[in-house]
PDB file of C-alpha atoms in Angstrom:
ATOM      1  CA  MET A   2     -35.923  34.894 -32.536  1.00  0.00           C
ATOM      2  CA  SER A   3     -37.741  33.129 -35.450  1.00  0.00           C
ATOM      3  CA  ALA A   4     -35.406  30.651 -36.267  1.00  0.00           C
ATOM      4  CA  PHE A   5     -35.024  30.248 -32.308  1.00  0.00           C
ATOM      5  CA  ALA A   6     -38.736  29.667 -32.227  1.00  0.00           C
ATOM      6  CA  LYS A   7     -38.874  27.483 -35.150  1.00  0.00           C
ATOM      7  CA  LEU A   8     -35.829  25.032 -33.893  1.00  0.00           C
ATOM      8  CA  HIS A   9     -38.148  25.124 -30.431  1.00  0.00           C
ATOM      9  CA  THR A  10     -41.275  24.171 -32.455  1.00  0.00           C
ATOM     10  CA  SER A  11     -39.208  21.292 -33.950  1.00  0.00           C
ATOM     11  CA  VAL A  12     -38.026  19.911 -31.395  1.00  0.00           C
ATOM     12  CA  LEU A  13     -41.239  19.680 -29.740  1.00  0.00           C
ATOM     13  CA  ALA A  14     -42.947  18.024 -32.433  1.00  0.00           C
ATOM     14  CA  SER A  15     -40.255  16.078 -32.213  1.00  0.00           C
ATOM     15  CA  CYS A  16     -40.952  14.595 -28.897  1.00  0.00           C
ATOM     16  CA  SER A  17     -44.697  14.402 -29.755  1.00  0.00           C
ATOM     17  CA  GLU A  18     -43.677  12.295 -32.299  1.00  0.00           C
ATOM     18  CA  VAL A  19     -41.551  10.143 -30.430  1.00  0.00           C
ATOM     19  CA  ASN A  20     -44.273   9.965 -27.554  1.00  0.00           C
ATOM     20  CA  SER A  21     -46.553   8.881 -30.436  1.00  0.00           C
ATOM     21  CA  VAL A  22     -44.366   5.966 -31.945  1.00  0.00           C
ATOM     22  CA  PHE A  23     -43.040   4.808 -28.521  1.00  0.00           C
ATOM     23  CA  GLY A  24     -46.133   5.790 -25.482  1.00  0.00           C
ATOM     24  CA  LEU A  25     -47.626   2.351 -26.415  1.00  0.00           C
ATOM     25  CA  LEU A  26     -43.790   0.450 -25.603  1.00  0.00           C
ATOM     26  CA  LEU A  27     -43.211   2.795 -22.424  1.00  0.00           C
ATOM     27  CA  PRO A  28     -45.900   0.947 -19.851  1.00  0.00           C
ATOM     28  CA  GLN A  29     -44.382  -2.563 -21.092  1.00  0.00           C
ATOM     29  CA  TYR A  30     -40.991  -1.675 -20.427  1.00  0.00           C
ATOM     30  CA  LEU A  31     -41.474  -0.011 -17.380  1.00  0.00           C
ATOM     31  CA  LEU A  32     -43.446  -3.126 -16.136  1.00  0.00           C
ATOM     32  CA  VAL A  33     -40.834  -5.155 -17.262  1.00  0.00           C
ATOM     33  CA  SER A  34     -38.118  -3.164 -15.319  1.00  0.00           C
ATOM     34  CA  VAL A  35     -40.470  -3.334 -12.230  1.00  0.00           C
ATOM     35  CA  VAL A  36     -41.031  -6.881 -11.846  1.00  0.00           C
ATOM     36  CA  MET A  37     -37.481  -7.633 -12.789  1.00  0.00           C
ATOM     37  CA  SER A  38     -36.028  -5.966 -10.230  1.00  0.00           C
ATOM     38  CA  MET A  39     -38.744  -7.367  -7.599  1.00  0.00           C
ATOM     39  CA  LEU A  40     -37.825 -10.730  -8.816  1.00  0.00           C
ATOM     40  CA  SER A  41     -34.112 -10.086  -8.370  1.00  0.00           C
ATOM     41  CA  THR A  42     -34.872  -8.700  -4.678  1.00  0.00           C
ATOM     42  CA  VAL A  43     -36.702 -12.197  -3.916  1.00  0.00           C
ATOM     43  CA  ALA A  44     -33.705 -13.993  -5.758  1.00  0.00           C
ATOM     44  CA  LEU A  45     -31.061 -11.941  -3.118  1.00  0.00           C
ATOM     45  CA  ILE A  46     -33.258 -12.451   0.022  1.00  0.00           C
ATOM     46  CA  LEU A  47     -34.003 -16.316  -0.820  1.00  0.00           C
ATOM     47  CA  SER A  48     -29.944 -16.860  -1.211  1.00  0.00           C
ATOM     48  CA  ASP A  49     -29.284 -15.461   1.955  1.00  0.00           C
ATOM     49  CA  GLY A  50     -27.251 -12.590   0.589  1.00  0.00           C
ATOM     50  CA  ALA A  51     -25.104 -13.822  -1.661  1.00  0.00           C
ATOM     51  CA  PRO A  52     -26.150 -12.473  -5.340  1.00  0.00           C
ATOM     52  CA  ASP A  53     -26.660 -15.198  -7.990  1.00  0.00           C
ATOM     53  CA  GLY A  54     -26.665 -14.997 -11.943  1.00  0.00           C
ATOM     54  CA  PHE A  55     -30.740 -14.032 -12.245  1.00  0.00           C
ATOM     55  CA  ALA A  56     -29.954 -10.907  -9.569  1.00  0.00           C
ATOM     56  CA  SER A  57     -27.046  -9.954 -10.862  1.00  0.00           C
ATOM     57  CA  THR A  58     -28.284  -9.959 -14.578  1.00  0.00           C
ATOM     58  CA  CYS A  59     -31.510  -7.734 -13.100  1.00  0.00           C
ATOM     59  CA  ALA A  60     -29.723  -5.306 -11.464  1.00  0.00           C
ATOM     60  CA  LEU A  61     -27.097  -5.168 -15.056  1.00  0.00           C
ATOM     61  CA  TYR A  62     -30.265  -4.801 -16.761  1.00  0.00           C
ATOM     62  CA  LEU A  63     -31.804  -1.912 -14.703  1.00  0.00           C
ATOM     63  CA  PHE A  64     -28.372  -0.098 -14.943  1.00  0.00           C
ATOM     64  CA  VAL A  65     -28.461  -0.747 -18.622  1.00  0.00           C
ATOM     65  CA  PHE A  66     -31.415   0.038 -20.028  1.00  0.00           C
ATOM     66  CA  PHE A  67     -34.039   1.759 -17.387  1.00  0.00           C
ATOM     67  CA  VAL A  68     -31.747   4.308 -15.524  1.00  0.00           C
ATOM     68  CA  PRO A  69     -30.213   5.958 -18.584  1.00  0.00           C
ATOM     69  CA  MET A  70     -33.673   6.129 -20.256  1.00  0.00           C
ATOM     70  CA  CYS A  71     -34.770   8.472 -16.856  1.00  0.00           C
ATOM     71  CA  ILE A  72     -31.713  10.517 -17.193  1.00  0.00           C
ATOM     72  CA  VAL A  73     -32.406  11.171 -20.751  1.00  0.00           C
ATOM     73  CA  GLY A  74     -35.786  12.027 -20.064  1.00  0.00           C
ATOM     74  CA  GLN A  75     -34.513  14.446 -17.237  1.00  0.00           C
ATOM     75  CA  GLN A  76     -32.241  15.747 -19.629  1.00  0.00           C
ATOM     76  CA  ILE A  77     -34.710  16.713 -22.316  1.00  0.00           C
ATOM     77  CA  GLU A  78     -37.292  17.999 -19.991  1.00  0.00           C
ATOM     78  CA  ASP A  79     -34.406  20.249 -18.095  1.00  0.00           C
ATOM     79  CA  ALA A  80     -33.323  21.796 -21.099  1.00  0.00           C
ATOM     80  CA  SER A  81     -36.525  22.460 -22.590  1.00  0.00           C
ATOM     81  CA  ARG A  82     -37.592  24.705 -19.580  1.00  0.00           C
ATOM     82  CA  THR A  83     -33.883  26.159 -19.717  1.00  0.00           C
ATOM     83  CA  VAL A  84     -34.917  27.690 -23.607  1.00  0.00           C
ATOM     84  CA  SER A  85     -38.404  29.358 -21.871  1.00  0.00           C
ATOM     85  CA  VAL A  86     -35.899  31.034 -18.931  1.00  0.00           C
ATOM     86  CA  ALA A  87     -33.519  32.161 -21.723  1.00  0.00           C
ATOM     87  CA  ALA A  88     -36.906  33.302 -23.926  1.00  0.00           C
ATOM     88  CA  TYR A  89     -37.706  35.397 -21.024  1.00  0.00           C
ATOM     89  CA  ARG A  90     -34.394  37.245 -19.846  1.00  0.00           C
ATOM     90  CA  GLY A  91     -33.814  37.924 -23.580  1.00  0.00           C
ATOM     91  CA  PRO A  92     -33.845  41.663 -25.023  1.00  0.00           C
ATOM     92  CA  TRP A  93     -37.671  42.563 -24.858  1.00  0.00           C
ATOM     93  CA  LEU A  94     -37.262  46.497 -25.394  1.00  0.00           C
ATOM     94  CA  GLU A  95     -35.056  46.243 -28.325  1.00  0.00           C
ATOM     95  CA  GLU A  96     -37.924  43.932 -30.071  1.00  0.00           C
ATOM     96  CA  ASN A  97     -40.750  44.556 -32.450  1.00  0.00           C
ATOM     97  CA  THR A  98     -43.951  43.488 -31.624  1.00  0.00           C
ATOM     98  CA  ALA A  99     -44.092  40.311 -33.850  1.00  0.00           C
ATOM     99  CA  THR A 100     -40.790  39.011 -32.067  1.00  0.00           C
ATOM    100  CA  ARG A 101     -42.137  39.719 -28.698  1.00  0.00           C
ATOM    101  CA  ARG A 102     -45.420  37.308 -29.537  1.00  0.00           C
ATOM    102  CA  LEU A 103     -43.230  34.768 -30.822  1.00  0.00           C
ATOM    103  CA  ARG A 104     -40.787  35.000 -27.161  1.00  0.00           C
ATOM    104  CA  LEU A 105     -44.217  34.973 -25.743  1.00  0.00           C
ATOM    105  CA  ILE A 106     -44.972  31.866 -26.923  1.00  0.00           C
ATOM    106  CA  VAL A 107     -42.098  30.022 -26.701  1.00  0.00           C
ATOM    107  CA  MET A 108     -42.269  30.690 -22.750  1.00  0.00           C
ATOM    108  CA  ALA A 109     -45.601  29.567 -22.918  1.00  0.00           C
ATOM    109  CA  SER A 110     -44.713  26.326 -24.316  1.00  0.00           C
ATOM    110  CA  PRO A 111     -44.548  23.471 -22.494  1.00  0.00           C
ATOM    111  CA  PRO A 112     -41.497  21.991 -21.616  1.00  0.00           C
ATOM    112  CA  ALA A 113     -40.604  18.534 -23.981  1.00  0.00           C
ATOM    113  CA  ARG A 114     -41.177  14.945 -22.109  1.00  0.00           C
ATOM    114  CA  PHE A 115     -41.703  11.852 -22.592  1.00  0.00           C
ATOM    115  CA  LYS A 116     -45.167  10.346 -22.112  1.00  0.00           C
ATOM    116  CA  VAL A 117     -47.116   7.210 -21.192  1.00  0.00           C
ATOM    117  CA  ALA A 118     -50.098   6.569 -23.311  1.00  0.00           C
ATOM    118  CA  GLY A 119     -53.189   6.336 -21.530  1.00  0.00           C
TER     119      GLY A 119
END
């Protein structure tokens, strides 16, 4: 259980480090994604439903950059919650007090997630 707790702690520390490095870039990245989608919608409406090159490029941008970022962030959060559930389902009665305490710390830790600074 000790190695498990160390691994979980290192994953949380890695997510925290990624948040500190990229946290200031994420709002700009998200803003550009929203603006590009709005501009492509306007371009699509003004072109009477026939998508032009700009609208197609914007849609491609959203599916190549924005959607995978959301999917990966959700997968990290889901996997982190799974760690907490797995710790709960472990052999509580067979463990000593120190290992139980580690198990409780893993269960009580918040799930790893990427956050926007601010």
